[in-house]
Each structure stands twice: as structure tokens, then as C-alpha cells.
């Protein structure tokens, strides 16, 4: 029987990052039901760091994560985690009010941005049609090395003593005094003082096993396709292009174009797969706004982005069950917010004060507290 201070359920970016932060001060075991780490949403991320993306609290977490991405801890990785790409938020004439509102939101974050004309947008991405009337360009937006980030947290966690277990699905959770006994697939068991629920789309199901009231988390499927670029055009320096109403986005990816209809279809917690209708919608939206003709989809996949009702992550101790800590509901922002979210989560789980640099970014416990959902 293994005993630990914190038992983290899930080894995606959420579980890997908070386990690493906790392990600096406590004993930590991470259990993952799959045969590899980050099999679900983490391994299917579109890998974007965009400080204007998400609601106000997501933006604060993202902004607070920038310093980590720019200068990871010694030994975390041997190459940069970010590659500057830029982000072009585009709008037709009918969408100009939405673009103005977005510019105001970006300005409030302090992120660098500039409004440009439709002609200037086409100079950056020549396949955009004349219907694109204006855009907001964010030069600081970047691609994330998602594998490097996730692997870095796993590696640093191991160096701090984290016990990482694969093929270790949770079968049963029992309350034992002031702690927990967690029975795993195959019959192994772990006793822990605190359960950290970082199970992504399965987080409410884990709560149910522990006799904890669900948080109302909703997994939503997002579809991604990979297609050939237009012949004769060098696309590597193109920015990410996002429709201001988030009806689609596309970006260069390994010599091809990665595109999504930005769908958010409610789903059960499953191994998500793309549906033909969503692929067709994606193709139609891209072809309507660009001159790209998509004759063949090289690859398609889907992942689940799990949201709380207010689209803010759930981070904190359950108000009704001692020793049960929520670290869930990151939506589609788990990669770009991981460094700050993990530090915030670890501080709250260890019942310590939030560090001054996170506080200076406007982060506090209350907006993330599970009690807000009761």
C-alpha cells in the first residue's frame, strides 16, 4: 500500500503540472488510466499561446504564464517552448463592432496589438478574400511546443519524487478517517491525505466515485483537420488566423494548414473522434473566407475541451468534502495557462498564500473556487 500526501488523478497537462508544483513540498502520486500520458486533450492541442483568448480569468492566467514560457526553470527543457507566430483576428464589414470590442478587450490585458486594414491582412495572408474588411494583429502570439511543455513537467516532477503510474484507472474511492483509499485497476491501492481531481472530461465522474457533488462540468468536442497549403505559397511565416466570432481558425503546421470550425459540441467523456459533418463545416467556412480549395483532408482528429458553466477553471478544495481538491475545467486553454494555473493550484492545495507575482497579475482564489458553482 503506497501512502502519499496528494494523489493526482490524470496525467495530462493539468495533472502533470500541478503534481510537479506540489512535489516541491509534499509526496505525490499521479495515476493515469491510459497507457500513455496526455493521451486525450493534451495530446490533441492546437498549441496556441494567445493572450486575448478566453474570458478575463483565462487571460490573466495566460498573462501570468508568459514569464515561465519565456524562461523555463533550469533543466525543464533544452529548447524554447514558444515560437513567435502572431495572431490575425479577422472581420468582415458586418463583424466590425465585434472586432472593436475584441480590440478593447486585448487592450485591457496590456498585450501588444494593432488594428490593420483588410488589405494589410491580405498582405500577411494572401489567401484571404476581399470580404475581410479589417483585422487586429497580435504580434506576441506564439505556437507552443506542447510536447516539450508536458514532457518538461513530467520530467521535473519525476526529479522531485513524483510517482507516475500508467494503466492505473481509478476503480473505487473510499473515505478513510481524514484521508482516502483509492483502489486502482488491477487491485493496487493508494492511501492519500488529499485527492487532486485533474481528470479532465472525467472530473465529474471522479467526483461521483468519491461521493462529491459534481461541478457541472461539460465536455465539448472540437474538430481539427490538416490540409495542403495553396501551391507556390510559402506559408511558414503566416500568423494564426481567427474569425472574430470564432467560427473557424487556421494556422501553419509542419508545412500544411491546421484548421478548425471551432466547434463546441456537447459530448460524453469519451475518446473523441471527428464527425464528417463537422469536417464539412470546417471546409466550407475556410473556403468561404479564403481562396483555398480543399480537395483532400490529410488528417482529422477531435479532442474534448471541458468547461465549467462560467467557463472559468475550477481550482480549490470542495466546500462540502474535506481533502477533495478540484483542478479541472481548463477548457481549451490548459496549455497556455498551465504554468500559472499549476502554481495557483499548488498554493491553494498546500493552503499557502498566492505568490506576489500571480497577485500582481490580478489572480486570486475566489473566481476559481468550487463553491461558486453550488
mmCIF file of N, CA and C in Angstrom, residues 172-266:
data_model
loop_
_atom_site.group_PDB
_atom_site.id
_atom_site.type_symbol
_atom_site.label_atom_id
_atom_site.label_comp_id
_atom_site.label_asym_id
_atom_site.label_seq_id
_atom_site.Cartn_x
_atom_site.Cartn_y
_atom_site.Cartn_z
ATOM 1 N N UNK A 172 -12.280 2.563 -7.478
ATOM 2 C CA UNK A 172 -13.095 2.821 -6.286
ATOM 3 C C UNK A 172 -12.380 3.832 -5.398
ATOM 4 N N UNK A 173 -13.165 4.699 -4.781
ATOM 5 C CA UNK A 173 -12.613 5.684 -3.842
ATOM 6 C C UNK A 173 -13.352 5.543 -2.522
ATOM 7 N N UNK A 174 -12.591 5.347 -1.462
ATOM 8 C CA UNK A 174 -13.193 5.142 -0.138
ATOM 9 C C UNK A 174 -12.660 6.192 0.833
ATOM 10 N N UNK A 175 -13.549 6.718 1.649
ATOM 11 C CA UNK A 175 -13.141 7.649 2.687
ATOM 12 C C UNK A 175 -12.552 6.849 3.847
ATOM 13 N N UNK A 176 -11.366 7.243 4.300
ATOM 14 C CA UNK A 176 -10.712 6.575 5.417
ATOM 15 C C UNK A 176 -10.251 7.622 6.437
ATOM 16 N N UNK A 177 -11.016 7.809 7.497
ATOM 17 C CA UNK A 177 -10.662 8.802 8.510
ATOM 18 C C UNK A 177 -10.620 10.185 7.902
ATOM 19 N N UNK A 178 -9.458 10.810 7.971
ATOM 20 C CA UNK A 178 -9.312 12.144 7.383
ATOM 21 C C UNK A 178 -8.694 12.089 5.992
ATOM 22 N N UNK A 179 -8.565 10.888 5.439
ATOM 23 C CA UNK A 179 -7.961 10.748 4.124
ATOM 24 C C UNK A 179 -8.771 9.854 3.201
ATOM 25 N N UNK A 180 -8.065 9.242 2.232
ATOM 26 C CA UNK A 180 -8.733 8.471 1.188
ATOM 27 C C UNK A 180 -7.960 7.180 0.906
ATOM 28 N N UNK A 181 -8.704 6.167 0.478
ATOM 29 C CA UNK A 181 -8.109 4.960 -0.084
ATOM 30 C C UNK A 181 -8.636 4.827 -1.501
ATOM 31 N N UNK A 182 -7.723 4.801 -2.458
ATOM 32 C CA UNK A 182 -8.096 4.762 -3.866
ATOM 33 C C UNK A 182 -7.665 3.420 -4.438
ATOM 34 N N UNK A 183 -8.645 2.635 -4.895
ATOM 35 C CA UNK A 183 -8.371 1.315 -5.472
ATOM 36 C C UNK A 183 -8.246 1.474 -6.982
ATOM 37 N N UNK A 184 -7.152 0.951 -7.528
ATOM 38 C CA UNK A 184 -6.839 1.118 -8.941
ATOM 39 C C UNK A 184 -7.103 -0.159 -9.727
ATOM 40 N N UNK A 185 -7.159 -0.018 -11.038
ATOM 41 C CA UNK A 185 -7.309 -1.175 -11.913
ATOM 42 C C UNK A 185 -6.198 -2.172 -11.623
ATOM 43 N N UNK A 186 -6.556 -3.426 -11.513
ATOM 44 C CA UNK A 186 -5.582 -4.461 -11.190
ATOM 45 C C UNK A 186 -5.490 -4.763 -9.714
ATOM 46 N N UNK A 187 -6.183 -3.948 -8.897
ATOM 47 C CA UNK A 187 -6.242 -4.236 -7.473
ATOM 48 C C UNK A 187 -5.291 -3.453 -6.600
ATOM 49 N N UNK A 188 -4.314 -2.724 -7.181
ATOM 50 C CA UNK A 188 -3.433 -1.896 -6.361
ATOM 51 C C UNK A 188 -4.243 -0.789 -5.688
ATOM 52 N N UNK A 189 -3.710 -0.272 -4.591
ATOM 53 C CA UNK A 189 -4.397 0.789 -3.872
ATOM 54 C C UNK A 189 -3.387 1.810 -3.373
ATOM 55 N N UNK A 190 -3.848 3.042 -3.217
ATOM 56 C CA UNK A 190 -3.034 4.135 -2.690
ATOM 57 C C UNK A 190 -3.838 4.830 -1.615
ATOM 58 N N UNK A 191 -3.199 5.151 -0.514
ATOM 59 C CA UNK A 191 -3.832 5.974 0.508
ATOM 60 C C UNK A 191 -3.259 7.377 0.430
ATOM 61 N N UNK A 192 -4.134 8.367 0.487
ATOM 62 C CA UNK A 192 -3.707 9.753 0.331
ATOM 63 C C UNK A 192 -4.464 10.653 1.290
ATOM 64 N N UNK A 193 -3.802 11.709 1.688
ATOM 65 C CA UNK A 193 -4.474 12.697 2.527
ATOM 66 C C UNK A 193 -5.419 13.548 1.691
ATOM 67 N N UNK A 194 -5.004 13.853 0.438
ATOM 68 C CA UNK A 194 -5.801 14.713 -0.450
ATOM 69 C C UNK A 194 -5.877 14.078 -1.826
ATOM 70 N N UNK A 195 -7.059 14.102 -2.422
ATOM 71 C CA UNK A 195 -7.246 13.751 -3.830
ATOM 72 C C UNK A 195 -7.255 15.045 -4.638
ATOM 73 N N UNK A 196 -6.444 15.091 -5.696
ATOM 74 C CA UNK A 196 -6.468 16.210 -6.644
ATOM 75 C C UNK A 196 -7.126 15.703 -7.917
ATOM 76 N N UNK A 197 -8.290 16.249 -8.207
ATOM 77 C CA UNK A 197 -9.094 15.792 -9.336
ATOM 78 C C UNK A 197 -8.700 16.574 -10.589
ATOM 79 N N UNK A 198 -7.793 15.976 -11.373
ATOM 80 C CA UNK A 198 -7.320 16.592 -12.612
ATOM 81 C C UNK A 198 -7.635 15.680 -13.788
ATOM 82 N N UNK A 199 -8.842 15.121 -13.772
ATOM 83 C CA UNK A 199 -9.216 14.078 -14.730
ATOM 84 C C UNK A 199 -9.883 14.606 -15.985
ATOM 85 N N UNK A 200 -9.806 15.908 -16.237
ATOM 86 C CA UNK A 200 -10.334 16.456 -17.480
ATOM 87 C C UNK A 200 -11.816 16.187 -17.653
ATOM 88 N N UNK A 201 -12.183 15.615 -18.797
ATOM 89 C CA UNK A 201 -13.582 15.351 -19.106
ATOM 90 C C UNK A 201 -14.226 14.377 -18.129
ATOM 91 N N UNK A 202 -13.415 13.614 -17.411
ATOM 92 C CA UNK A 202 -13.918 12.622 -16.460
ATOM 93 C C UNK A 202 -13.967 13.155 -15.019
ATOM 94 N N UNK A 203 -13.739 14.453 -14.829
ATOM 95 C CA UNK A 203 -13.623 15.001 -13.476
ATOM 96 C C UNK A 203 -14.904 14.860 -12.666
ATOM 97 N N UNK A 204 -16.062 15.088 -13.271
ATOM 98 C CA UNK A 204 -17.306 14.916 -12.521
ATOM 99 C C UNK A 204 -17.549 13.456 -12.172
ATOM 100 N N UNK A 205 -17.138 12.556 -13.055
ATOM 101 C CA UNK A 205 -17.279 11.119 -12.763
ATOM 102 C C UNK A 205 -16.394 10.727 -11.586
ATOM 103 N N UNK A 206 -15.193 11.266 -11.518
ATOM 104 C CA UNK A 206 -14.303 11.000 -10.383
ATOM 105 C C UNK A 206 -14.928 11.543 -9.102
ATOM 106 N N UNK A 207 -15.497 12.720 -9.179
ATOM 107 C CA UNK A 207 -16.165 13.288 -8.004
ATOM 108 C C UNK A 207 -17.266 12.356 -7.513
ATOM 109 N N UNK A 208 -18.032 11.800 -8.442
ATOM 110 C CA UNK A 208 -19.098 10.875 -8.062
ATOM 111 C C UNK A 208 -18.578 9.659 -7.333
ATOM 112 N N UNK A 209 -17.432 9.125 -7.772
ATOM 113 C CA UNK A 209 -16.845 7.969 -7.092
ATOM 114 C C UNK A 209 -16.462 8.298 -5.651
ATOM 115 N N UNK A 210 -16.113 9.568 -5.421
ATOM 116 C CA UNK A 210 -15.696 9.988 -4.079
ATOM 117 C C UNK A 210 -16.866 10.478 -3.230
ATOM 118 N N UNK A 211 -18.092 10.411 -3.772
ATOM 119 C CA UNK A 211 -19.246 10.900 -3.033
ATOM 120 C C UNK A 211 -19.313 12.413 -2.978
ATOM 121 N N UNK A 212 -18.673 13.072 -3.959
ATOM 122 C CA UNK A 212 -18.631 14.532 -4.023
ATOM 123 C C UNK A 212 -19.621 15.019 -5.081
ATOM 124 N N UNK A 213 -20.303 16.080 -4.766
ATOM 125 C CA UNK A 213 -21.266 16.652 -5.706
ATOM 126 C C UNK A 213 -20.548 17.129 -6.962
ATOM 127 N N UNK A 214 -21.021 16.767 -8.174
ATOM 128 C CA UNK A 214 -20.368 17.207 -9.411
ATOM 129 C C UNK A 214 -20.368 18.724 -9.534
ATOM 130 N N UNK A 215 -19.413 19.224 -10.301
ATOM 131 C CA UNK A 215 -19.293 20.673 -10.502
ATOM 132 C C UNK A 215 -20.088 21.166 -11.698
ATOM 133 N N UNK A 216 -20.729 20.258 -12.427
ATOM 134 C CA UNK A 216 -21.470 20.673 -13.620
ATOM 135 C C UNK A 216 -20.564 20.912 -14.814
ATOM 136 N N UNK A 217 -19.443 20.201 -14.869
ATOM 137 C CA UNK A 217 -18.509 20.344 -15.976
ATOM 138 C C UNK A 217 -19.083 19.710 -17.244
ATOM 139 N N UNK A 218 -18.831 20.348 -18.370
ATOM 140 C CA UNK A 218 -19.371 19.840 -19.631
ATOM 141 C C UNK A 218 -18.262 19.686 -20.668
ATOM 142 N N UNK A 219 -17.961 18.451 -21.074
ATOM 143 C CA UNK A 219 -17.008 18.247 -22.167
ATOM 144 C C UNK A 219 -17.637 18.671 -23.500
ATOM 145 N N UNK A 220 -16.852 19.330 -24.331
ATOM 146 C CA UNK A 220 -17.314 19.752 -25.653
ATOM 147 C C UNK A 220 -16.274 19.352 -26.700
ATOM 148 N N UNK A 221 -16.751 18.754 -27.747
ATOM 149 C CA UNK A 221 -15.862 18.242 -28.792
ATOM 150 C C UNK A 221 -15.411 19.366 -29.726
ATOM 151 N N UNK A 222 -14.132 19.345 -30.052
ATOM 152 C CA UNK A 222 -13.592 20.266 -31.061
ATOM 153 C C UNK A 222 -12.883 19.462 -32.139
ATOM 154 N N UNK A 223 -13.139 19.840 -33.398
ATOM 155 C CA UNK A 223 -12.626 19.129 -34.563
ATOM 156 C C UNK A 223 -11.456 19.886 -35.178
ATOM 157 N N UNK A 224 -10.469 19.150 -35.636
ATOM 158 C CA UNK A 224 -9.295 19.746 -36.287
ATOM 159 C C UNK A 224 -8.988 18.938 -37.543
ATOM 160 N N UNK A 225 -8.621 19.651 -38.607
ATOM 161 C CA UNK A 225 -8.207 18.977 -39.840
ATOM 162 C C UNK A 225 -6.855 19.520 -40.280
ATOM 163 N N UNK A 226 -6.144 18.726 -41.057
ATOM 164 C CA UNK A 226 -4.864 19.123 -41.619
ATOM 165 C C UNK A 226 -4.980 19.001 -43.129
ATOM 166 N N UNK A 227 -4.701 20.108 -43.855
ATOM 167 C CA UNK A 227 -4.880 20.134 -45.305
ATOM 168 C C UNK A 227 -3.638 20.720 -45.967
ATOM 169 N N UNK A 228 -3.526 20.480 -47.279
ATOM 170 C CA UNK A 228 -2.393 21.017 -48.031
ATOM 171 C C UNK A 228 -2.549 22.519 -48.221
ATOM 172 N N UNK A 229 -1.442 23.251 -48.210
ATOM 173 C CA UNK A 229 -1.497 24.687 -48.468
ATOM 174 C C UNK A 229 -1.650 24.956 -49.959
ATOM 175 N N UNK A 230 -1.937 26.191 -50.346
ATOM 176 C CA UNK A 230 -2.004 26.512 -51.774
ATOM 177 C C UNK A 230 -0.630 26.357 -52.429
ATOM 178 N N UNK A 231 -0.624 25.847 -53.614
ATOM 179 C CA UNK A 231 0.640 25.599 -54.316
ATOM 180 C C UNK A 231 1.376 26.914 -54.570
ATOM 181 N N UNK A 232 2.678 26.874 -54.374
ATOM 182 C CA UNK A 232 3.511 28.015 -54.724
ATOM 183 C C UNK A 232 3.600 29.104 -53.671
ATOM 184 N N UNK A 233 2.916 28.952 -52.536
ATOM 185 C CA UNK A 233 2.966 29.970 -51.493
ATOM 186 C C UNK A 233 3.745 29.447 -50.291
ATOM 187 N N UNK A 234 4.641 30.274 -49.788
ATOM 188 C CA UNK A 234 5.368 29.938 -48.566
ATOM 189 C C UNK A 234 4.508 30.351 -47.377
ATOM 190 N N UNK A 235 4.076 29.394 -46.591
ATOM 191 C CA UNK A 235 3.105 29.678 -45.528
ATOM 192 C C UNK A 235 3.714 29.725 -44.131
ATOM 193 N N UNK A 236 4.981 29.352 -43.991
ATOM 194 C CA UNK A 236 5.542 29.163 -42.662
ATOM 195 C C UNK A 236 5.484 30.419 -41.806
ATOM 196 N N UNK A 237 5.563 31.587 -42.426
ATOM 197 C CA UNK A 237 5.561 32.835 -41.667
ATOM 198 C C UNK A 237 4.160 33.420 -41.486
ATOM 199 N N UNK A 238 3.141 32.746 -41.980
ATOM 200 C CA UNK A 238 1.782 33.256 -41.787
ATOM 201 C C UNK A 238 1.414 33.230 -40.305
ATOM 202 N N UNK A 239 0.629 34.183 -39.866
ATOM 203 C CA UNK A 239 0.122 34.128 -38.489
ATOM 204 C C UNK A 239 -1.039 33.148 -38.375
ATOM 205 N N UNK A 240 -1.400 32.845 -37.158
ATOM 206 C CA UNK A 240 -2.680 32.167 -36.913
ATOM 207 C C UNK A 240 -3.796 33.116 -37.318
ATOM 208 N N UNK A 241 -4.800 32.611 -37.992
ATOM 209 C CA UNK A 241 -5.942 33.426 -38.430
ATOM 210 C C UNK A 241 -7.192 32.937 -37.700
ATOM 211 N N UNK A 242 -7.861 33.861 -37.000
ATOM 212 C CA UNK A 242 -9.067 33.515 -36.252
ATOM 213 C C UNK A 242 -10.196 34.445 -36.661
ATOM 214 N N UNK A 243 -11.330 33.890 -37.007
ATOM 215 C CA UNK A 243 -12.527 34.684 -37.242
ATOM 216 C C UNK A 243 -12.932 35.360 -35.935
ATOM 217 N N UNK A 244 -13.281 36.650 -35.989
ATOM 218 C CA UNK A 244 -13.528 37.398 -34.759
ATOM 219 C C UNK A 244 -14.675 36.811 -33.945
ATOM 220 N N UNK A 245 -15.608 36.154 -34.603
ATOM 221 C CA UNK A 245 -16.699 35.478 -33.897
ATOM 222 C C UNK A 245 -16.356 34.023 -33.589
ATOM 223 N N UNK A 246 -15.120 33.666 -33.799
ATOM 224 C CA UNK A 246 -14.585 32.325 -33.578
ATOM 225 C C UNK A 246 -15.443 31.248 -34.243
ATOM 226 N N UNK A 247 -15.692 31.471 -35.540
ATOM 227 C CA UNK A 247 -16.371 30.469 -36.343
ATOM 228 C C UNK A 247 -15.386 29.497 -36.991
ATOM 229 N N UNK A 248 -14.098 29.873 -36.992
ATOM 230 C CA UNK A 248 -13.054 28.991 -37.512
ATOM 231 C C UNK A 248 -11.708 29.611 -37.159
ATOM 232 N N UNK A 249 -10.662 28.808 -37.280
ATOM 233 C CA UNK A 249 -9.297 29.326 -37.268
ATOM 234 C C UNK A 249 -8.432 28.413 -38.107
ATOM 235 N N UNK A 250 -7.296 28.951 -38.572
ATOM 236 C CA UNK A 250 -6.310 28.113 -39.254
ATOM 237 C C UNK A 250 -4.920 28.689 -39.007
ATOM 238 N N UNK A 251 -3.915 27.830 -39.146
ATOM 239 C CA UNK A 251 -2.527 28.220 -38.906
ATOM 240 C C UNK A 251 -1.604 27.239 -39.595
ATOM 241 N N UNK A 252 -0.392 27.662 -39.938
ATOM 242 C CA UNK A 252 0.576 26.714 -40.498
ATOM 243 C C UNK A 252 0.966 25.669 -39.463
ATOM 244 N N UNK A 253 1.172 24.457 -39.941
ATOM 245 C CA UNK A 253 1.570 23.353 -39.053
ATOM 246 C C UNK A 253 2.360 22.334 -39.866
ATOM 247 N N UNK A 254 3.666 22.286 -39.655
ATOM 248 C CA UNK A 254 4.532 21.290 -40.298
ATOM 249 C C UNK A 254 4.358 21.257 -41.816
ATOM 250 N N UNK A 255 4.325 22.434 -42.440
ATOM 251 C CA UNK A 255 4.229 22.515 -43.887
ATOM 252 C C UNK A 255 2.821 22.430 -44.440
ATOM 253 N N UNK A 256 1.839 22.191 -43.584
ATOM 254 C CA UNK A 256 0.435 22.171 -44.004
ATOM 255 C C UNK A 256 -0.361 23.188 -43.191
ATOM 256 N N UNK A 257 -1.655 23.247 -43.440
ATOM 257 C CA UNK A 257 -2.527 24.142 -42.694
ATOM 258 C C UNK A 257 -3.401 23.333 -41.741
ATOM 259 N N UNK A 258 -3.346 23.691 -40.482
ATOM 260 C CA UNK A 258 -4.221 23.119 -39.464
ATOM 261 C C UNK A 258 -5.425 24.033 -39.352
ATOM 262 N N UNK A 259 -6.616 23.472 -39.407
ATOM 263 C CA UNK A 259 -7.828 24.291 -39.385
ATOM 264 C C UNK A 259 -8.892 23.648 -38.502
ATOM 265 N N UNK A 260 -9.774 24.487 -37.976
ATOM 266 C CA UNK A 260 -10.870 24.005 -37.127
ATOM 267 C C UNK A 260 -12.095 24.883 -37.328
ATOM 268 N N UNK A 261 -13.291 24.296 -37.259
ATOM 269 C CA UNK A 261 -14.512 25.104 -37.281
ATOM 270 C C UNK A 261 -14.824 25.690 -35.909
ATOM 271 N N UNK A 262 -13.913 25.500 -34.953
ATOM 272 C CA UNK A 262 -14.091 25.999 -33.583
ATOM 273 C C UNK A 262 -15.403 25.499 -32.984
ATOM 274 N N UNK A 263 -15.741 24.256 -33.305
ATOM 275 C CA UNK A 263 -16.979 23.670 -32.808
ATOM 276 C C UNK A 263 -16.884 23.378 -31.319
ATOM 277 N N UNK A 264 -18.025 23.410 -30.663
ATOM 278 C CA UNK A 264 -18.125 23.082 -29.237
ATOM 279 C C UNK A 264 -19.373 22.221 -29.030
ATOM 280 N N UNK A 265 -19.310 21.001 -29.520
ATOM 281 C CA UNK A 265 -20.446 20.100 -29.452
ATOM 282 C C UNK A 265 -20.440 19.342 -28.128
ATOM 283 N N UNK A 266 -21.502 19.463 -27.317
ATOM 284 C CA UNK A 266 -21.533 18.717 -26.048
ATOM 285 C C UNK A 266 -21.309 17.230 -26.276
#
